[in-house]
Amino acid sequence: MELILSIAIGIMVGSGIWLLLRPRTYQVIIGLTLVSYAVNLFIFTTGKLTTGAPPILKKGVATTLANYADPVPQALVLTAIVIGFATTALFLVVILALRGLSNTDHVDGTESQ
Amino acid sequence: MAGIIAIIGAIITLTFLPDVLAGNTVIQTLQWLPTYKLNLVFRMDGYAWLFSMLVTVMGALVVLYARYYMSPKDPVTRFYSFFLAFMGSMLGVVLSGNIIQLVIFWELTSLSSFMLIAYWNHRQDAKRGARMALTITAAGGFCLLAAMLMIGHVVGSYDLDVVLGSGDTLRNHPWYLSILILFALGALTKSAQFPFHFWLPNAMAAPTPVSAYLHSATMVKAGVFILARFWPVLADTAAWFWVIGMAGLCSLFLGAFVATFQRDMKAVLAYSTISHLGLITLLLGLNSKLALIAALFHMVNHATFKASLFMATGIVDHETGTRDLVLLSGLRKAMPITATLAVVAAAAMAGVPLLNGFISKEMFFAETLNLPDYLEVSTWLPVFAVLASAFSVAYSLRLIVQVFFGPKATDLPREPHEPPRWMLVPSAILVMLCLLIGMMPQTVIGPILASAAQAILGPALPDYSLAIWHGFNLPLTMSLIAMGGGILLTIILRPLQKRMPGQTPLLYRLDGRTFFDGLMNTIDTVAYQVMSLFSTRRLQPQVLWIVVITVVVTIMPLLLFEAWPKLVMRNIDLPFTLLWIIGACCAMGAAYQAKYNRFRSLVLLGGAGLCCSLTYLWLSAPDLALTQLVVEMVTTVLLLLGLRWLPRRMTTEPASDKGRAMVRRLRDMIIAVIAGVGMTVLTYLQLSRPRPEGVSSFYLEKALPEGGGSNVVNVLLVDFRGFDTYGEITVLSIVALTVYALLRRFRPPRESLKALEDRRFRQSGDTAAVDDDAELPRGTMLVPTVISRFIMPISTLIALFFLLRGHNLPGGGFVGGLIFAAAVILQYMMGGIRWVEDRSRIFPQYWIAAGLLMAGAASIFAWFAKLPFLSALAADLDLGPLGHLHLSSVMMFDLGVFAVVVGSTLFMLVALSHQSLRFYKKASAETADDNQEGNPISGNTPEAGLKRDTVDPPSPSATPNDQGAPSWN
């Protein structure tokens, strides 16, 4: 399972970076979103993969990391997901403003020569 | 005003009179940063006292002089403030006990002198001269700072006393030569010595009082001041002699030579200053104690006669309106007193007996004869000295004879007459000093000079005498030869001077200013070229560099990594693999389609996000899965809203640069592949290592007993790490407001407006049927709109359910808020903006504010219970039949989070959706122009569907309505 997840993260990062380097604004925003998903997954994996043991405390089960998943990375990633959405929205609006001002959707503001 | 300032100067002078003649050093330390040993140390010994007297007394006299010199049109307050600033910084240099502090005050003198030189800033030559002076002296100051830092490093302390005691350490250190050169650069630039002398004549564009103070008595003296101050530490080596001594010699000779051919009186005096300072520098470079004493003596003398001469020049300029030696003549009759004072001062400059210049010149000659047989210099150095003195006699004589003697000039701009008495007083005082020192040196200045010398050399002074008559010896002969030679030179050179006034023969092509300007231009050009090579305004190269460098920096440790883990192939979970095959295809598809088909790419992105959400669920993170799911939804809606404003998608590549585009794509592909592979390796490595020691077990153990909840993640977010979450919701609010603000001024491009108009015509049937008053929204999708009307309360319930149970089961403020926001957005999508907003009472900005306030209140509550910020307060209520209710202030915090999330999300999405509404109306109003506050109402006749318009324009709350804000007021 670790292997699959690593490959998955790698593919998402690769696609995201490819899009980031492209000249059209829409590609950049999709790229950023992909990269942010991948990075969230990466941060999440710092807490080691466990299945079937969500950090919801149950009666009678000892509260150790052997019985539950690691809650700290999860809390971090939750924050990251929400703020990632906010910045995506902001970036979209910046793209729109750029589009309005320069009449093109090239990231440099002018069509390349 | 000027009087008050002069009195202040005098009082400052007086406070120094009860002084340190006894040979003590007065040190006063002001604590500044004791832990770093950075203190303000002011240290006065005999030498510093001498200089402070010089600075303050000169200052007082020049202030008095300036009072009469400056015309009423000049802004004198600026002048006096800069003047006092300069005096202060000069005193700082002189009295510093810490070498870094000295450099700070040094730079302050450069700055204040810059302001003074550029005082008449409407004049081009003043600005240029000031800039040149500042550049050169500031560059020198920088070198001086470097030298001081090195000295401090070698000696181990920045305190002046310590430094002065470690002469041998410094001299024998391998860094000595570089220290010396940097130090010399600093001192020589300030004192306008060869080869940095050219800024001084250009600084003559300053008002004459400034020149009298700065360029004769104080600022240029700062250079020689530190040369003498550091003499016990750095001198006594051959390198010192060659660097300092030769610079002094060149300046001495060059200055004197050029001065004889100048046309402007102030230029003569400027070059003469260079020459005399060269004399002092040469004396300091001779590595002899007697020479040092001679140098100190000459510093004082030069100040007196030079300042006096500058004042006389200023008087002539003030009275006649010109300083040109070609025009001036025979002013003796018109201003006799001025003439007398000038004659005496010039005589002192030339070295006429019974004046102070004579004595110091004698000592100078004596020292040049006393050289140890250092090298070849000892034979012809005295010869040079005599020659230079001859020239100095020549120019002094010429100055006086030309200006004051001879026939009366006829074509002067103003009619000359004697200046007001008080204008002459400072000059008179200085000339009197010249005479007194010249006639009775030992009584007037002997003890002071001795104490100054002792401050530098220590208590044992060599034998010297300041007597006027030493008997017929070689120095006296040299003086006589010099004087005779000077008179001869004056006569010989006169026809030359008449023929080419102002042009120095042989040297006039080497103009310092053109060289300086050329240098500055070259620096500018080179800088510009470097910049155009390396920087860019385009985003793509910048992003490329960022990505490449990040990848390289992250890859490097990976490549150096030793213990690669084995690839474990055992528990390949088949469903999970399948999930991510789909996910990977979605990601790659999104990447591939992003250019040509944006909608498809968005959908595929949504697919990738869903796979992420399922992964979270699989890997025991239910909160995350929920959040990711709803965020995915909302992001899709967001991007869809923005899609309409982007230009038509391209179907083919423009044929123009297929080749280059292919190369670029290949390059980007390679970088992306490397990044992806690297990330894979990194993740796998991380997953295969043992878990590091962390705080997670703490949270797991303490969540229920101290946090009161069993959902550890939620307890972490709103209780243990509540402040982080508070910051996060603040960020959310800020972003929402920013989005709103940016969209207020949104101006879509023409083509999008056109597309909008086309759509309107195409769909006019449906939209015409929109009835804003109907009970049910009617429009394009009838069945979903009916269902959505019923769904709203259920979705609200679900959202609240998730909010309330968040503390103990998966859920929480974020999830609940997002679900609620998604439900409201569903309404918008089904019913249309206007229908929803007529009925809605959700004003997102109020929700944001309320949310932040609630969260803040929840945090502050704890203060009332005398607990720290953000502590949780809990209360258990027994509500009888309703059961047990566990209330906590954390719930209020979570409620705040809920409100902020709802508010921000709605704010952003609704602001975006309003853009099309706004331009819908504009497109129909047939004003395609940008018309911001424009016409919300008029010209908006046609459709019934859009008839429902807003309030009248005069009411101020109306205008935000059509700026894209939701239509509530």
PDB file of N, CA and C in Angstrom, chain B residues 370-408:
ATOM      1  N   ASN B 370      65.479  65.384   7.742  1.00  0.00           N
ATOM      2  CA  ASN B 370      65.888  64.433   8.758  1.00  0.00           C
ATOM      3  C   ASN B 370      65.503  63.015   8.454  1.00  0.00           C
ATOM      4  N   LEU B 371      65.251  62.734   7.221  1.00  0.00           N
ATOM      5  CA  LEU B 371      64.789  61.383   6.916  1.00  0.00           C
ATOM      6  C   LEU B 371      65.884  60.378   7.155  1.00  0.00           C
ATOM      7  N   PRO B 372      65.530  59.228   7.680  1.00  0.00           N
ATOM      8  CA  PRO B 372      66.510  58.136   7.700  1.00  0.00           C
ATOM      9  C   PRO B 372      66.779  57.736   6.260  1.00  0.00           C
ATOM     10  N   ASP B 373      67.889  57.116   5.987  1.00  0.00           N
ATOM     11  CA  ASP B 373      68.178  56.923   4.566  1.00  0.00           C
ATOM     12  C   ASP B 373      67.351  55.805   4.016  1.00  0.00           C
ATOM     13  N   TYR B 374      66.183  56.031   4.091  1.00  0.00           N
ATOM     14  CA  TYR B 374      65.196  55.195   3.488  1.00  0.00           C
ATOM     15  C   TYR B 374      65.415  55.341   2.035  1.00  0.00           C
ATOM     16  N   LEU B 375      65.771  54.515   1.396  1.00  0.00           N
ATOM     17  CA  LEU B 375      65.559  54.570  -0.023  1.00  0.00           C
ATOM     18  C   LEU B 375      65.931  55.880  -0.719  1.00  0.00           C
ATOM     19  N   GLU B 376      65.578  55.913  -1.922  1.00  0.00           N
ATOM     20  CA  GLU B 376      66.085  56.998  -2.783  1.00  0.00           C
ATOM     21  C   GLU B 376      65.476  58.338  -2.449  1.00  0.00           C
ATOM     22  N   VAL B 377      64.480  58.318  -1.632  1.00  0.00           N
ATOM     23  CA  VAL B 377      63.698  59.546  -1.513  1.00  0.00           C
ATOM     24  C   VAL B 377      64.467  60.656  -0.806  1.00  0.00           C
ATOM     25  N   SER B 378      65.323  60.240   0.077  1.00  0.00           N
ATOM     26  CA  SER B 378      65.839  61.249   1.009  1.00  0.00           C
ATOM     27  C   SER B 378      66.604  62.362   0.320  1.00  0.00           C
ATOM     28  N   THR B 379      67.044  62.131  -0.881  1.00  0.00           N
ATOM     29  CA  THR B 379      67.774  63.228  -1.506  1.00  0.00           C
ATOM     30  C   THR B 379      66.837  64.224  -2.152  1.00  0.00           C
ATOM     31  N   TRP B 380      65.891  63.729  -2.904  1.00  0.00           N
ATOM     32  CA  TRP B 380      65.147  64.748  -3.616  1.00  0.00           C
ATOM     33  C   TRP B 380      63.845  65.151  -2.942  1.00  0.00           C
ATOM     34  N   LEU B 381      63.498  64.577  -1.827  1.00  0.00           N
ATOM     35  CA  LEU B 381      62.290  65.024  -1.133  1.00  0.00           C
ATOM     36  C   LEU B 381      62.381  66.481  -0.698  1.00  0.00           C
ATOM     37  N   PRO B 382      63.480  66.920  -0.103  1.00  0.00           N
ATOM     38  CA  PRO B 382      63.576  68.334   0.250  1.00  0.00           C
ATOM     39  C   PRO B 382      63.462  69.241  -0.971  1.00  0.00           C
ATOM     40  N   VAL B 383      64.015  68.786  -2.080  1.00  0.00           N
ATOM     41  CA  VAL B 383      63.934  69.601  -3.289  1.00  0.00           C
ATOM     42  C   VAL B 383      62.489  69.809  -3.683  1.00  0.00           C
ATOM     43  N   PHE B 384      61.764  68.720  -3.676  1.00  0.00           N
ATOM     44  CA  PHE B 384      60.344  68.822  -3.997  1.00  0.00           C
ATOM     45  C   PHE B 384      59.634  69.746  -3.036  1.00  0.00           C
ATOM     46  N   ALA B 385      60.005  69.632  -1.797  1.00  0.00           N
ATOM     47  CA  ALA B 385      59.353  70.455  -0.781  1.00  0.00           C
ATOM     48  C   ALA B 385      59.569  71.926  -1.091  1.00  0.00           C
ATOM     49  N   VAL B 386      60.788  72.248  -1.427  1.00  0.00           N
ATOM     50  CA  VAL B 386      61.074  73.653  -1.715  1.00  0.00           C
ATOM     51  C   VAL B 386      60.288  74.120  -2.927  1.00  0.00           C
ATOM     52  N   LEU B 387      60.258  73.265  -3.940  1.00  0.00           N
ATOM     53  CA  LEU B 387      59.527  73.627  -5.153  1.00  0.00           C
ATOM     54  C   LEU B 387      58.069  73.881  -4.852  1.00  0.00           C
ATOM     55  N   ALA B 388      57.512  72.977  -4.070  1.00  0.00           N
ATOM     56  CA  ALA B 388      56.092  73.132  -3.749  1.00  0.00           C
ATOM     57  C   ALA B 388      55.862  74.419  -2.970  1.00  0.00           C
ATOM     58  N   SER B 389      56.777  74.708  -2.058  1.00  0.00           N
ATOM     59  CA  SER B 389      56.628  75.956  -1.309  1.00  0.00           C
ATOM     60  C   SER B 389      56.732  77.155  -2.217  1.00  0.00           C
ATOM     61  N   ALA B 390      57.620  77.059  -3.199  1.00  0.00           N
ATOM     62  CA  ALA B 390      57.734  78.177  -4.128  1.00  0.00           C
ATOM     63  C   ALA B 390      56.416  78.424  -4.825  1.00  0.00           C
ATOM     64  N   PHE B 391      55.803  77.343  -5.261  1.00  0.00           N
ATOM     65  CA  PHE B 391      54.512  77.502  -5.921  1.00  0.00           C
ATOM     66  C   PHE B 391      53.474  78.075  -4.975  1.00  0.00           C
ATOM     67  N   SER B 392      53.565  77.652  -3.731  1.00  0.00           N
ATOM     68  CA  SER B 392      52.549  78.141  -2.808  1.00  0.00           C
ATOM     69  C   SER B 392      52.729  79.637  -2.572  1.00  0.00           C
ATOM     70  N   VAL B 393      53.989  80.062  -2.507  1.00  0.00           N
ATOM     71  CA  VAL B 393      54.210  81.507  -2.402  1.00  0.00           C
ATOM     72  C   VAL B 393      53.652  82.183  -3.631  1.00  0.00           C
ATOM     73  N   ALA B 394      53.880  81.540  -4.782  1.00  0.00           N
ATOM     74  CA  ALA B 394      53.438  82.131  -6.039  1.00  0.00           C
ATOM     75  C   ALA B 394      51.935  82.335  -6.043  1.00  0.00           C
ATOM     76  N   TYR B 395      51.206  81.324  -5.680  1.00  0.00           N
ATOM     77  CA  TYR B 395      49.759  81.515  -5.808  1.00  0.00           C
ATOM     78  C   TYR B 395      49.208  82.462  -4.752  1.00  0.00           C
ATOM     79  N   SER B 396      49.830  82.444  -3.551  1.00  0.00           N
ATOM     80  CA  SER B 396      49.352  83.394  -2.556  1.00  0.00           C
ATOM     81  C   SER B 396      49.590  84.814  -3.033  1.00  0.00           C
ATOM     82  N   LEU B 397      50.761  85.026  -3.554  1.00  0.00           N
ATOM     83  CA  LEU B 397      51.111  86.354  -4.019  1.00  0.00           C
ATOM     84  C   LEU B 397      50.168  86.780  -5.131  1.00  0.00           C
ATOM     85  N   ARG B 398      49.980  85.867  -6.056  1.00  0.00           N
ATOM     86  CA  ARG B 398      49.118  86.191  -7.189  1.00  0.00           C
ATOM     87  C   ARG B 398      47.722  86.554  -6.730  1.00  0.00           C
ATOM     88  N   LEU B 399      47.217  85.774  -5.806  1.00  0.00           N
ATOM     89  CA  LEU B 399      45.865  86.027  -5.301  1.00  0.00           C
ATOM     90  C   LEU B 399      45.754  87.453  -4.771  1.00  0.00           C
ATOM     91  N   ILE B 400      46.707  87.799  -3.920  1.00  0.00           N
ATOM     92  CA  ILE B 400      46.614  89.108  -3.278  1.00  0.00           C
ATOM     93  C   ILE B 400      46.838  90.221  -4.270  1.00  0.00           C
ATOM     94  N   VAL B 401      47.911  90.053  -5.026  1.00  0.00           N
ATOM     95  CA  VAL B 401      48.265  91.134  -5.945  1.00  0.00           C
ATOM     96  C   VAL B 401      47.150  91.356  -6.948  1.00  0.00           C
ATOM     97  N   GLN B 402      46.628  90.263  -7.440  1.00  0.00           N
ATOM     98  CA  GLN B 402      45.634  90.400  -8.497  1.00  0.00           C
ATOM     99  C   GLN B 402      44.379  91.074  -7.980  1.00  0.00           C
ATOM    100  N   VAL B 403      43.961  90.610  -6.786  1.00  0.00           N
ATOM    101  CA  VAL B 403      42.658  91.087  -6.332  1.00  0.00           C
ATOM    102  C   VAL B 403      42.727  92.483  -5.741  1.00  0.00           C
ATOM    103  N   PHE B 404      43.743  92.693  -4.920  1.00  0.00           N
ATOM    104  CA  PHE B 404      43.694  93.924  -4.144  1.00  0.00           C
ATOM    105  C   PHE B 404      44.577  95.031  -4.689  1.00  0.00           C
ATOM    106  N   PHE B 405      45.591  94.670  -5.441  1.00  0.00           N
ATOM    107  CA  PHE B 405      46.477  95.722  -5.920  1.00  0.00           C
ATOM    108  C   PHE B 405      46.252  95.958  -7.397  1.00  0.00           C
ATOM    109  N   GLY B 406      46.910  96.941  -7.902  1.00  0.00           N
ATOM    110  CA  GLY B 406      46.737  97.226  -9.317  1.00  0.00           C
ATOM    111  C   GLY B 406      45.653  98.265  -9.532  1.00  0.00           C
ATOM    112  N   PRO B 407      45.384  98.521 -10.788  1.00  0.00           N
ATOM    113  CA  PRO B 407      44.405  99.568 -11.083  1.00  0.00           C
ATOM    114  C   PRO B 407      43.010  99.128 -10.688  1.00  0.00           C
ATOM    115  N   LYS B 408      42.187 100.089 -10.441  1.00  0.00           N
ATOM    116  CA  LYS B 408      40.835  99.777 -10.005  1.00  0.00           C
ATOM    117  C   LYS B 408      40.052  99.141 -11.138  1.00  0.00           C
TER     118      LYS B 408
END
